[in-house]
Amino acid sequence: IDSFVKKTDIPVVTSLMWLDSIDHTIKNYIWMIWSYGNRRANIGIMNCDLLIVLWSRLDIRQTWAIKEKFCPGAKIIHVDIDNNELWYNIKHINLKIHQDVKDIVDGLLAFSFWKYSNRLQKLIQVKNILKKNDNIEKEWDFYTMNHIFDVISDICPSKTIFTNDVWQTQMRSSQSLKLSKQQQLLNC
């Protein structure tokens, strides 16, 4: 996926369970969506005009409770090897493709129409503005959780596997860890 993201320059978000599927240092990685996701990713996805969904059932944690308001102005293409996932939650999908995601990504790389630079630049600006607010180093004489996970990301070796429990630990680590290509985050 990293090569597809770099070549196409397409903005990318992930779900909670796919956080470690992409290198977080790639400029077009906006972050995680859903109820506990990052504002920058949710702003990006709600304002997109084309959403390509890979490996996700689009359950209520990604679409929120009012499914009809999910990506209201977007054309949605949903790709999954499991046909049941294509029919799980969202009914207003424009194109459902029952196929291995790798085959679709390889096919998409053959096209040269991927030019999202203007939209990507706007999303990167939003990402950077909101990131500054997320990583204020000190708040009332102590470090914020976002800052602590930011430091942990920087000091851990490349093949670190992070694990966590549910609730606040899961949300804070998922929202704040910057995973490199070989790092993994195992959510319970």
N, CA and C atoms as an extended XYZ file, in Angstrom:
564
Properties=species:S:1:pos:R:3:atomname:S:1:resname:S:1:resid:I:1 pbc="F F F"
N         0.830       -1.199        0.000 N   ILE     1
C         0.000        0.000        0.000 CA  ILE     1
C         0.866        1.250        0.000 C   ILE     1
N         2.005        1.209        0.697 N   ASP     2
C         2.864        2.392        0.757 CA  ASP     2
C         3.261        2.881       -0.635 C   ASP     2
N         3.617        1.952       -1.528 N   SER     3
C         4.028        2.371       -2.880 CA  SER     3
C         2.853        2.984       -3.632 C   SER     3
N         1.667        2.443       -3.459 N   PHE     4
C         0.463        3.002       -4.092 CA  PHE     4
C         0.208        4.420       -3.579 C   PHE     4
N         0.317        4.607       -2.292 N   VAL     5
C         0.074        5.917       -1.678 CA  VAL     5
C         1.110        6.928       -2.152 C   VAL     5
N         2.366        6.522       -2.202 N   LYS     6
C         3.424        7.452       -2.633 CA  LYS     6
C         3.275        7.808       -4.107 C   LYS     6
N         2.968        6.827       -4.952 N   LYS     7
C         2.874        7.092       -6.387 CA  LYS     7
C         1.660        7.945       -6.731 C   LYS     7
N         0.542        7.661       -6.102 N   THR     8
C        -0.695        8.366       -6.454 CA  THR     8
C        -0.835        9.693       -5.749 C   THR     8
N        -0.132        9.869       -4.646 N   ASP     9
C        -0.234       11.080       -3.842 CA  ASP     9
C        -1.656       11.260       -3.299 C   ASP     9
N        -2.381       10.167       -3.169 N   ILE    10
C        -3.762       10.208       -2.707 CA  ILE    10
C        -3.789       10.298       -1.177 C   ILE    10
N        -4.636       11.125       -0.602 N   PRO    11
C        -4.746       11.168        0.860 CA  PRO    11
C        -5.285        9.845        1.390 C   PRO    11
N        -4.754        9.383        2.523 N   VAL    12
C        -5.119        8.085        3.072 CA  VAL    12
C        -5.468        8.205        4.549 C   VAL    12
N        -6.544        7.505        4.928 N   VAL    13
C        -6.902        7.337        6.337 CA  VAL    13
C        -7.009        5.839        6.604 C   VAL    13
N        -6.946        5.456        7.868 N   THR    14
C        -7.096        4.050        8.225 CA  THR    14
C        -8.156        3.910        9.303 C   THR    14
N        -8.575        2.674        9.497 N   SER    15
C        -9.432        2.366       10.639 CA  SER    15
C        -8.526        1.971       11.803 C   SER    15
N        -9.114        1.768       12.960 N   LEU    16
C        -8.346        1.391       14.144 CA  LEU    16
C        -7.526        0.122       13.917 C   LEU    16
N        -8.137       -0.879       13.333 N   MET    17
C        -7.450       -2.163       13.185 CA  MET    17
C        -6.409       -2.177       12.065 C   MET    17
N        -6.398       -1.153       11.231 N   TRP    18
C        -5.413       -1.098       10.135 CA  TRP    18
C        -4.388        0.010       10.325 C   TRP    18
N        -4.228        0.469       11.554 N   LEU    19
C        -3.269        1.542       11.813 CA  LEU    19
C        -1.855        1.201       11.369 C   LEU    19
N        -1.455       -0.040       11.525 N   ASP    20
C        -0.073       -0.389       11.177 CA  ASP    20
C         0.064       -0.870        9.732 C   ASP    20
N        -0.939       -0.629        8.909 N   SER    21
C        -0.862       -1.038        7.506 CA  SER    21
C        -0.118       -0.025        6.644 C   SER    21
N         0.212        1.121        7.206 N   ILE    22
C         0.880        2.170        6.436 CA  ILE    22
C         1.919        2.867        7.314 C   ILE    22
N         2.955        3.325        6.681 N   ASP    23
C         3.990        4.088        7.364 CA  ASP    23
C         3.430        5.464        7.697 C   ASP    23
N         3.377        5.814        8.964 N   HIS    24
C         2.773        7.080        9.393 CA  HIS    24
C         3.593        8.301        9.016 C   HIS    24
N         4.804        8.107        8.547 N   THR    25
C         5.620        9.263        8.158 CA  THR    25
C         5.365        9.697        6.716 C   THR    25
N         4.584        8.932        5.969 N   ILE    26
C         4.242        9.334        4.599 CA  ILE    26
C         3.362       10.574        4.677 C   ILE    26
N         3.682       11.599        3.911 N   LYS    27
C         2.987       12.881        4.045 CA  LYS    27
C         1.491       12.789        3.784 C   LYS    27
N         1.041       11.883        2.942 N   ASN    28
C        -0.382       11.808        2.626 CA  ASN    28
C        -1.178       10.978        3.622 C   ASN    28
N        -0.518       10.421        4.616 N   TYR    29
C        -1.268        9.694        5.642 CA  TYR    29
C        -1.886       10.720        6.588 C   TYR    29
N        -3.194       10.792        6.603 N   ILE    30
C        -3.893       11.796        7.394 CA  ILE    30
C        -4.167       11.290        8.811 C   ILE    30
N        -4.503       10.058        9.016 N   TRP    31
C        -4.588        9.347       10.292 CA  TRP    31
C        -5.822        8.470       10.341 C   TRP    31
N        -6.277        8.150       11.531 N   MET    32
C        -7.347        7.186       11.759 CA  MET    32
C        -8.715        7.879       11.827 C   MET    32
N        -9.714        7.232       11.185 N   ILE    33
C       -11.083        7.748       11.259 CA  ILE    33
C       -11.886        6.983       12.299 C   ILE    33
N       -13.032        7.441       12.573 N   TRP    34
C       -14.139        6.849       13.313 CA  TRP    34
C       -14.450        7.665       14.544 C   TRP    34
N       -15.272        7.106       15.371 N   SER    35
C       -15.750        7.808       16.557 CA  SER    35
C       -14.621        8.334       17.421 C   SER    35
N       -13.561        7.561       17.569 N   TYR    36
C       -12.442        7.974       18.397 CA  TYR    36
C       -11.236        8.361       17.557 C   TYR    36
N       -11.436        8.596       16.299 N   GLY    37
C       -10.348        8.939       15.402 CA  GLY    37
C        -9.890       10.369       15.590 C   GLY    37
N        -9.017       10.784       14.729 N   ASN    38
C        -8.479       12.137       14.784 CA  ASN    38
C        -9.349       13.081       13.974 C   ASN    38
N        -9.456       14.301       14.445 N   ARG    39
C       -10.285       15.300       13.752 CA  ARG    39
C        -9.823       15.499       12.321 C   ARG    39
N        -8.522       15.524       12.116 N   ARG    40
C        -8.014       15.785       10.769 CA  ARG    40
C        -8.440       14.698        9.792 C   ARG    40
N        -8.459       13.456       10.224 N   ALA    41
C        -8.884       12.367        9.343 CA  ALA    41
C       -10.389       12.435        9.091 C   ALA    41
N       -11.152       12.729       10.119 N   ASN    42
C       -12.602       12.827        9.951 CA  ASN    42
C       -12.988       14.020        9.069 C   ASN    42
N       -12.285       15.128        9.207 N   ILE    43
C       -12.529       16.283        8.331 CA  ILE    43
C       -12.212       15.897        6.887 C   ILE    43
N       -11.103       15.225        6.689 N   GLY    44
C       -10.713       14.815        5.339 CA  GLY    44
C       -11.717       13.889        4.697 C   GLY    44
N       -12.154       12.890        5.429 N   ILE    45
C       -13.058       11.903        4.838 CA  ILE    45
C       -14.459       12.490        4.597 C   ILE    45
N       -14.895       13.366        5.463 N   MET    46
C       -16.233       13.935        5.285 CA  MET    46
C       -16.274       14.971        4.157 C   MET    46
N       -15.125       15.419        3.693 N   ASN    47
C       -15.079       16.402        2.613 CA  ASN    47
C       -14.500       15.840        1.317 C   ASN    47
N       -14.322       14.537        1.247 N   CYS    48
C       -13.745       13.966        0.032 CA  CYS    48
C       -14.805       13.858       -1.069 C   CYS    48
N       -14.340       13.777       -2.310 N   ASP    49
C       -15.276       13.590       -3.423 CA  ASP    49
C       -15.221       12.159       -3.958 C   ASP    49
N       -14.159       11.432       -3.620 N   LEU    50
C       -14.038       10.022       -3.986 CA  LEU    50
C       -13.433        9.283       -2.804 C   LEU    50
N       -14.094        8.226       -2.368 N   LEU    51
C       -13.593        7.406       -1.279 CA  LEU    51
C       -13.411        5.987       -1.795 C   LEU    51
N       -12.177        5.508       -1.755 N   ILE    52
C       -11.885        4.126       -2.139 CA  ILE    52
C       -11.660        3.358       -0.842 C   ILE    52
N       -12.512        2.406       -0.573 N   VAL    53
C       -12.470        1.646        0.681 CA  VAL    53
C       -11.827        0.293        0.413 C   VAL    53
N       -10.724        0.015        1.111 N   LEU    54
C       -10.017       -1.255        0.981 CA  LEU    54
C        -9.985       -1.935        2.346 C   LEU    54
N       -10.345       -3.198        2.409 N   TRP    55
C       -10.261       -4.017        3.625 CA  TRP    55
C       -11.089       -3.487        4.781 C   TRP    55
N       -12.201       -2.877        4.545 N   SER    56
C       -12.996       -2.365        5.654 CA  SER    56
C       -14.470       -2.632        5.416 C   SER    56
N       -15.161       -3.034        6.437 N   ARG    57
C       -16.587       -3.286        6.309 CA  ARG    57
C       -17.401       -2.009        6.469 C   ARG    57
N       -16.760       -0.937        6.846 N   LEU    58
C       -17.459        0.317        7.113 CA  LEU    58
C       -18.541        0.122        8.170 C   LEU    58
N       -18.112       -0.370        9.329 N   ASP    59
C       -19.088       -0.553       10.395 CA  ASP    59
C       -19.390        0.783       11.070 C   ASP    59
N       -20.222        0.743       12.073 N   ILE    60
C       -20.707        1.970       12.699 CA  ILE    60
C       -19.582        2.806       13.304 C   ILE    60
N       -18.460        2.180       13.653 N   ARG    61
C       -17.347        2.951       14.202 CA  ARG    61
C       -16.666        3.809       13.142 C   ARG    61
N       -16.775        3.419       11.873 N   GLN    62
C       -16.229        4.251       10.809 CA  GLN    62
C       -17.266        5.227       10.249 C   GLN    62
N       -18.534        4.839       10.260 N   THR    63
C       -19.567        5.635        9.586 CA  THR    63
C       -20.402        6.474       10.527 C   THR    63
N       -20.266        6.278       11.798 N   TRP    64
C       -21.077        6.929       12.816 CA  TRP    64
C       -22.516        6.424       12.743 C   TRP    64
N       -23.354        6.875       13.615 N   ALA    65
C       -24.705        6.316       13.741 CA  ALA    65
C       -25.609        6.639       12.555 C   ALA    65
N       -25.494        7.830       12.017 N   ILE    66
C       -26.358        8.217       10.899 CA  ILE    66
C       -25.604        7.931        9.604 C   ILE    66
N       -25.764        6.716        9.113 N   LYS    67
C       -24.971        6.226        7.972 CA  LYS    67
C       -25.180        7.053        6.713 C   LYS    67
N       -26.352        7.620        6.551 N   GLU    68
C       -26.652        8.398        5.350 CA  GLU    68
C       -25.807        9.669        5.270 C   GLU    68
N       -25.282       10.125        6.407 N   LYS    69
C       -24.458       11.340        6.427 CA  LYS    69
C       -22.973       11.040        6.266 C   LYS    69
N       -22.631        9.778        6.092 N   PHE    70
C       -21.238        9.398        5.904 CA  PHE    70
C       -20.787        9.782        4.500 C   PHE    70
N       -19.779       10.612        4.400 N   CYS    71
C       -19.226       11.076        3.118 CA  CYS    71
C       -20.337       11.506        2.162 C   CYS    71
N       -21.106       12.516        2.532 N   PRO    72
C       -22.303       12.872        1.773 CA  PRO    72
C       -22.056       13.297        0.330 C   PRO    72
N       -20.910       13.897        0.035 N   GLY    73
C       -20.660       14.359       -1.324 CA  GLY    73
C       -19.734       13.464       -2.119 C   GLY    73
N       -19.468       12.271       -1.601 N   ALA    74
C       -18.455       11.414       -2.226 CA  ALA    74
C       -19.064       10.279       -3.020 C   ALA    74
N       -18.371        9.907       -4.074 N   LYS    75
C       -18.603        8.637       -4.743 CA  LYS    75
C       -17.791        7.615       -3.945 C   LYS    75
N       -18.388        6.470       -3.666 N   ILE    76
C       -17.712        5.472       -2.837 CA  ILE    76
C       -17.495        4.195       -3.643 C   ILE    76
N       -16.237        3.758       -3.672 N   ILE    77
C       -15.862        2.485       -4.283 CA  ILE    77
C       -15.390        1.593       -3.146 C   ILE    77
N       -16.011        0.436       -3.010 N   HIS    78
C       -15.695       -0.478       -1.905 CA  HIS    78
C       -15.133       -1.774       -2.487 C   HIS    78
N       -13.919       -2.135       -2.065 N   VAL    79
C       -13.244       -3.336       -2.560 CA  VAL    79
C       -12.993       -4.279       -1.392 C   VAL    79
N       -13.414       -5.538       -1.559 N   ASP    80
C       -13.140       -6.540       -0.529 CA  ASP    80
C       -13.215       -7.930       -1.142 C   ASP    80
N       -12.374       -8.820       -0.660 N   ILE    81
C       -12.394      -10.194       -1.152 CA  ILE    81
C       -13.575      -10.973       -0.548 C   ILE    81
N       -14.092      -10.491        0.588 N   ASP    82
C       -15.241      -11.120        1.245 CA  ASP    82
C       -16.516      -10.399        0.808 C   ASP    82
N       -17.317      -11.052        0.006 N   ASN    83
C       -18.532      -10.448       -0.531 CA  ASN    83
C       -19.485       -9.971        0.570 C   ASN    83
N       -19.517      -10.659        1.695 N   ASN    84
C       -20.403      -10.255        2.794 CA  ASN    84
C       -20.047       -8.883        3.348 C   ASN    84
N       -18.777       -8.549        3.342 N   GLU    85
C       -18.354       -7.235        3.844 CA  GLU    85
C       -18.851       -6.103        2.946 C   GLU    85
N       -19.018       -6.375        1.674 N   LEU    86
C       -19.483       -5.347        0.742 CA  LEU    86
C       -20.926       -4.939        0.994 C   LEU    86
N       -21.674       -5.765        1.657 N   TRP    87
C       -23.101       -5.498        1.880 CA  TRP    87
C       -23.410       -5.248        3.342 C   TRP    87
N       -22.392       -5.040        4.147 N   TYR    88
C       -22.566       -4.995        5.586 CA  TYR    88
C       -23.349       -3.787        6.093 C   TYR    88
N       -22.963       -2.578        5.725 N   ASN    89
C       -23.502       -1.420        6.429 CA  ASN    89
C       -23.974       -0.285        5.538 C   ASN    89
N       -23.155        0.168        4.638 N   ILE    90
C       -23.468        1.343        3.832 CA  ILE    90
C       -24.199        0.920        2.564 C   ILE    90
N       -25.339        1.510        2.315 N   LYS    91
C       -26.128        1.154        1.133 CA  LYS    91
C       -25.840        2.079       -0.047 C   LYS    91
N       -25.324        3.279        0.216 N   HIS    92
C       -25.111        4.232       -0.880 CA  HIS    92
C       -23.699        4.164       -1.472 C   HIS    92
N       -23.201        2.952       -1.616 N   ILE    93
C       -21.901        2.752       -2.263 CA  ILE    93
C       -22.127        2.702       -3.775 C   ILE    93
N       -21.346        3.459       -4.517 N   ASN    94
C       -21.524        3.552       -5.963 CA  ASN    94
C       -21.003        2.340       -6.715 C   ASN    94
N       -19.927        1.744       -6.219 N   LEU    95
C       -19.342        0.597       -6.901 CA  LEU    95
C       -18.795       -0.377       -5.869 C   LEU    95
N       -19.287       -1.624       -5.899 N   LYS    96
C       -18.816       -2.672       -4.996 CA  LYS    96
C       -18.040       -3.678       -5.829 C   LYS    96
N       -16.789       -3.916       -5.441 N   ILE    97
C       -15.923       -4.812       -6.201 CA  ILE    97
C       -15.533       -5.986       -5.310 C   ILE    97
N       -15.956       -7.166       -5.708 N   HIS    98
C       -15.649       -8.395       -4.971 CA  HIS    98
C       -14.394       -9.005       -5.578 C   HIS    98
N       -13.239       -8.610       -5.033 N   GLN    99
C       -11.966       -9.056       -5.581 CA  GLN    99
C       -10.869       -8.830       -4.559 C   GLN    99
N        -9.745       -9.489       -4.771 N   ASP   100
C        -8.585       -9.298       -3.913 CA  ASP   100
C        -8.091       -7.854       -4.072 C   ASP   100
N        -7.871       -7.185       -2.955 N   VAL   101
C        -7.444       -5.787       -2.971 CA  VAL   101
C        -6.125       -5.617       -3.710 C   VAL   101
N        -5.210       -6.564       -3.568 N   LYS   102
C        -3.913       -6.463       -4.252 CA  LYS   102
C        -4.090       -6.340       -5.761 C   LYS   102
N        -5.005       -7.118       -6.342 N   ASP   103
C        -5.246       -7.040       -7.784 CA  ASP   103
C        -5.765       -5.663       -8.186 C   ASP   103
N        -6.635       -5.106       -7.377 N   ILE   104
C        -7.203       -3.780       -7.667 CA  ILE   104
C        -6.119       -2.714       -7.568 C   ILE   104
N        -5.320       -2.753       -6.514 N   VAL   105
C        -4.255       -1.760       -6.337 CA  VAL   105
C        -3.254       -1.841       -7.484 C   VAL   105
N        -2.876       -3.055       -7.875 N   ASP   106
C        -1.955       -3.210       -9.009 CA  ASP   106
C        -2.553       -2.618      -10.273 C   ASP   106
N        -3.839       -2.831      -10.487 N   GLY   107
C        -4.515       -2.266      -11.660 CA  GLY   107
C        -4.588       -0.753      -11.615 C   GLY   107
N        -4.870       -0.194      -10.457 N   LEU   108
C        -4.961        1.263      -10.318 CA  LEU   108
C        -3.613        1.938      -10.550 C   LEU   108
N        -2.535        1.264      -10.196 N   LEU   109
C        -1.208        1.846      -10.399 CA  LEU   109
C        -0.879        2.036      -11.883 C   LEU   109
N        -1.558        1.301      -12.743 N   ALA   110
C        -1.311        1.417      -14.181 CA  ALA   110
C        -1.856        2.729      -14.750 C   ALA   110
N        -2.799        3.358      -14.048 N   PHE   111
C        -3.376        4.612      -14.540 CA  PHE   111
C        -2.515        5.791      -14.140 C   PHE   111
N        -2.580        6.841      -14.926 N   SER   112
C        -1.785        8.033      -14.619 CA  SER   112
C        -2.667        9.218      -14.239 C   SER   112
N        -3.898        8.981      -13.835 N   PHE   113
C        -4.799       10.089      -13.528 CA  PHE   113
C        -4.742       10.520      -12.063 C   PHE   113
N        -3.834        9.991      -11.301 N   TRP   114
C        -3.780       10.298       -9.872 CA  TRP   114
C        -3.081       11.624       -9.629 C   TRP   114
N        -3.836       12.670       -9.576 N   LYS   115
C        -3.278       13.984       -9.271 CA  LYS   115
C        -4.183       14.673       -8.254 C   LYS   115
N        -3.861       14.487       -7.007 N   TYR   116
C        -4.647       15.053       -5.921 CA  TYR   116
C        -3.878       16.150       -5.199 C   TYR   116
N        -2.897       16.729       -5.846 N   SER   117
C        -1.984       17.610       -5.129 CA  SER   117
C        -2.686       18.783       -4.454 C   SER   117
N        -3.655       19.441       -5.109 N   ASN   118
C        -4.326       20.588       -4.477 CA  ASN   118
C        -5.115       20.152       -3.248 C   ASN   118
N        -5.890       19.109       -3.390 N   ARG   119
C        -6.683       18.619       -2.267 CA  ARG   119
C        -5.765       18.092       -1.171 C   ARG   119
N        -4.721       17.387       -1.555 N   LEU   120
C        -3.790       16.847       -0.564 CA  LEU   120
C        -3.125       17.980        0.207 C   LEU   120
N        -2.722       19.042       -0.478 N   GLN   121
C        -2.088       20.164        0.206 CA  GLN   121
C        -3.018       20.784        1.242 C   GLN   121
N        -4.303       20.901        0.913 N   LYS   122
C        -5.270       21.447        1.880 CA  LYS   122
C        -5.395       20.523        3.086 C   LYS   122
N        -5.462       19.220        2.841 N   LEU   123
C        -5.562       18.268        3.951 CA  LEU   123
C        -4.309       18.268        4.809 C   LEU   123
N        -3.146       18.408        4.183 N   ILE   124
C        -1.900       18.458        4.942 CA  ILE   124
C        -1.869       19.718        5.802 C   ILE   124
N        -2.384       20.832        5.285 N   GLN   125
C        -2.461       22.051        6.084 CA  GLN   125
C        -3.353       21.846        7.306 C   GLN   125
N        -4.531       21.252        7.082 N   VAL   126
C        -5.442       20.959        8.199 CA  VAL   126
C        -4.758       20.023        9.187 C   VAL   126
N        -4.109       18.985        8.668 N   LYS   127
C        -3.407       18.010        9.511 CA  LYS   127
C        -2.361       18.703       10.382 C   LYS   127
N        -1.571       19.580        9.782 N   ASN   128
C        -0.507       20.252       10.522 CA  ASN   128
C        -1.060       21.220       11.569 C   ASN   128
N        -2.115       21.941       11.228 N   ILE   129
C        -2.727       22.868       12.193 CA  ILE   129
C        -3.275       22.090       13.383 C   ILE   129
N        -4.028       21.025       13.110 N   LEU   130
C        -4.612       20.250       14.199 CA  LEU   130
C        -3.555       19.471       14.965 C   LEU   130
N        -2.503       19.040       14.293 N   LYS   131
C        -1.427       18.313       14.957 CA  LYS   131
C        -0.741       19.198       15.990 C   LYS   131
N        -0.569       20.484       15.664 N   LYS   132
C         0.039       21.408       16.626 CA  LYS   132
C        -0.806       21.476       17.888 C   LYS   132
N        -2.111       21.522       17.733 N   ASN   133
C        -2.992       21.573       18.893 CA  ASN   133
C        -2.990       20.266       19.665 C   ASN   133
N        -2.822       19.149       18.966 N   ASP   134
C        -2.819       17.838       19.621 CA  ASP   134
C        -1.557       17.608       20.440 C   ASP   134
N        -0.448       18.217       20.032 N   ASN   135
C         0.835       17.902       20.656 CA  ASN   135
C         1.412       19.038       21.488 C   ASN   135
N         0.549       19.791       22.107 N   ILE   136
C         1.063       20.806       23.022 CA  ILE   136
C         1.849       20.066       24.098 C   ILE   136
N         3.092       20.453       24.264 N   GLU   137
C         3.964       19.660       25.125 CA  GLU   137
C         3.520       19.638       26.579 C   GLU   137
N         3.229       20.774       27.120 N   LYS   138
C         2.852       20.797       28.530 CA  LYS   138
C         1.488       21.436       28.693 C   LYS   138
N         0.771       20.875       29.613 N   GLU   139
C        -0.547       21.387       29.936 CA  GLU   139
C        -0.643       21.379       31.450 C   GLU   139
N        -0.713       22.513       32.083 N   TRP   140
C        -0.789       22.603       33.543 CA  TRP   140
C         0.355       21.874       34.235 C   TRP   140
N         1.566       22.098       33.813 N   ASP   141
C         2.768       21.537       34.429 CA  ASP   141
C         2.943       20.030       34.271 C   ASP   141
N         2.272       19.417       33.339 N   PHE   142
C         2.558       18.023       33.048 CA  PHE   142
C         2.411       17.789       31.555 C   PHE   142
N         3.046       16.740       31.082 N   TYR   143
C         3.005       16.442       29.664 CA  TYR   143
C         1.681       15.797       29.284 C   TYR   143
N         1.208       16.089       28.068 N   THR   144
C        -0.032       15.477       27.595 CA  THR   144
C         0.252       14.052       27.130 C   THR   144
N        -0.783       13.245       27.102 N   MET   145
C        -0.637       11.866       26.622 CA  MET   145
C        -0.173       11.851       25.164 C   MET   145
N        -0.678       12.765       24.356 N   ASN   146
C        -0.252       12.820       22.960 CA  ASN   146
C         1.251       13.038       22.863 C   ASN   146
N         1.766       13.923       23.681 N   HIS   147
C         3.206       14.184       23.656 CA  HIS   147
C         3.991       12.956       24.127 C   HIS   147
N         3.517       12.302       25.164 N   ILE   148
C         4.204       11.110       25.683 CA  ILE   148
C         4.269       10.022       24.608 C   ILE   148
N         3.157        9.765       23.911 N   PHE   149
C         3.176        8.750       22.847 CA  PHE   149
C         4.028        9.201       21.666 C   PHE   149
N         4.099       10.488       21.434 N   ASP   150
C         4.960       11.021       20.382 CA  ASP   150
C         6.426       10.703       20.696 C   ASP   150
N         6.819       10.898       21.926 N   VAL   151
C         8.192       10.597       22.357 CA  VAL   151
C         8.440        9.092       22.291 C   VAL   151
N         7.484        8.289       22.751 N   ILE   152
C         7.632        6.832       22.692 CA  ILE   152
C         7.850        6.389       21.243 C   ILE   152
N         7.096        6.980       20.313 N   SER   153
C         7.252        6.654       18.890 CA  SER   153
C         8.670        6.905       18.415 C   SER   153
N         9.237        8.007       18.856 N   ASP   154
C        10.573        8.390       18.407 CA  ASP   154
C        11.689        7.524       18.997 C   ASP   154
N        11.514        6.992       20.195 N   ILE   155
C        12.610        6.270       20.840 CA  ILE   155
C        12.545        4.752       20.661 C   ILE   155
N        11.428        4.224       20.179 N   CYS   156
C        11.314        2.771       20.021 CA  CYS   156
C        11.968        2.299       18.730 C   CYS   156
N        12.595        1.117       18.762 N   PRO   157
C        13.246        0.581       17.565 CA  PRO   157
C        12.250        0.282       16.440 C   PRO   157
N        12.762        0.066       15.252 N   SER   158
C        11.921       -0.083       14.065 CA  SER   158
C        11.006       -1.304       14.089 C   SER   158
N        11.357       -2.359       14.760 N   LYS   159
C        10.517       -3.563       14.750 CA  LYS   159
C         9.694       -3.725       16.029 C   LYS   159
N         9.431       -2.637       16.705 N   THR   160
C         8.651       -2.683       17.943 CA  THR   160
C         7.213       -3.103       17.654 C   THR   160
N         6.683       -3.947       18.515 N   ILE   161
C         5.270       -4.316       18.456 CA  ILE   161
C         4.614       -3.754       19.713 C   ILE   161
N         3.708       -2.817       19.510 N   PHE   162
C         2.990       -2.217       20.629 CA  PHE   162
C         1.705       -3.000       20.858 C   PHE   162
N         1.366       -3.224       22.112 N   THR   163
C         0.081       -3.840       22.445 CA  THR   163
C        -0.611       -2.946       23.465 C   THR   163
N        -1.903       -3.025       23.487 N   ASN   164
C        -2.616       -2.230       24.475 CA  ASN   164
C        -3.926       -2.907       24.860 C   ASN   164
N        -4.539       -2.356       25.843 N   ASP   165
C        -5.820       -2.839       26.316 CA  ASP   165
C        -6.891       -1.909       25.745 C   ASP   165
N        -8.092       -2.042       26.193 N   VAL   166
C        -9.186       -1.231       25.656 CA  VAL   166
C        -9.332        0.091       26.406 C   VAL   166
N       -10.236        0.892       25.953 N   TRP   167
C       -10.622        2.189       26.492 CA  TRP   167
C        -9.553        3.235       26.265 C   TRP   167
N        -9.181        3.982       27.299 N   GLN   168
C        -8.314        5.144       27.114 CA  GLN   168
C        -6.934        4.772       26.565 C   GLN   168
N        -6.360        3.698       27.041 N   THR   169
C        -5.044        3.293       26.536 CA  THR   169
C        -5.113        3.010       25.048 C   THR   169
N        -6.125        2.291       24.626 N   GLN   170
C        -6.297        1.961       23.214 CA  GLN   170
C        -6.485        3.228       22.377 C   GLN   170
N        -7.330        4.112       22.834 N   MET   171
C        -7.610        5.324       22.063 CA  MET   171
C        -6.404        6.248       22.017 C   MET   171
N        -5.766        6.479       23.143 N   ARG   172
C        -4.614        7.386       23.169 CA  ARG   172
C        -3.470        6.857       22.320 C   ARG   172
N        -3.155        5.582       22.463 N   SER   173
C        -2.043        5.035       21.677 CA  SER   173
C        -2.398        5.015       20.194 C   SER   173
N        -3.624        4.677       19.866 N   SER   174
C        -4.038        4.628       18.458 CA  SER   174
C        -4.052        6.006       17.829 C   SER   174
N        -4.403        7.000       18.598 N   GLN   175
C        -4.444        8.363       18.064 CA  GLN   175
C        -3.074        9.020       17.995 C   GLN   175
N        -2.138        8.566       18.790 N   SER   176
C        -0.900        9.331       18.940 CA  SER   176
C         0.385        8.645       18.500 C   SER   176
N         0.435        7.315       18.485 N   LEU   177
C         1.668        6.657       18.056 CA  LEU   177
C         1.921        6.912       16.570 C   LEU   177
N         3.165        7.219       16.233 N   LYS   178
C         3.564        7.360       14.834 CA  LYS   178
C         4.312        6.090       14.469 C   LYS   178
N         3.649        5.190       13.780 N   LEU   179
C         4.247        3.895       13.456 CA  LEU   179
C         5.086        3.990       12.192 C   LEU   179
N         6.279        3.433       12.260 N   SER   180
C         7.092        3.331       11.049 CA  SER   180
C         6.707        2.055       10.314 C   SER   180
N         7.287        1.852        9.165 N   LYS   181
C         6.919        0.740        8.297 CA  LYS   181
C         6.946       -0.620        8.994 C   LYS   181
N         7.913       -0.871        9.838 N   GLN   182
C         8.055       -2.202       10.428 CA  GLN   182
C         7.457       -2.322       11.826 C   GLN   182
N         6.872       -1.258       12.348 N   GLN   183
C         6.259       -1.334       13.660 CA  GLN   183
C         4.820       -1.794       13.541 C   GLN   183
N         4.320       -2.420       14.602 N   GLN   184
C         2.950       -2.900       14.606 CA  GLN   184
C         2.248       -2.432       15.878 C   GLN   184
N         0.931       -2.271       15.764 N   LEU   185
C         0.098       -1.948       16.910 CA  LEU   185
C        -1.012       -2.981       16.986 C   LEU   185
N        -1.019       -3.754       18.055 N   LEU   186
C        -2.029       -4.782       18.236 CA  LEU   186
C        -3.101       -4.270       19.177 C   LEU   186
N        -4.294       -4.043       18.645 N   ASN   187
C        -5.417       -3.590       19.448 CA  ASN   187
C        -6.254       -4.784       19.874 C   ASN   187
N        -6.691       -4.774       21.103 N   CYS   188
C        -7.530       -5.871       21.609 CA  CYS   188
C        -8.956       -5.710       21.117 C   CYS   188
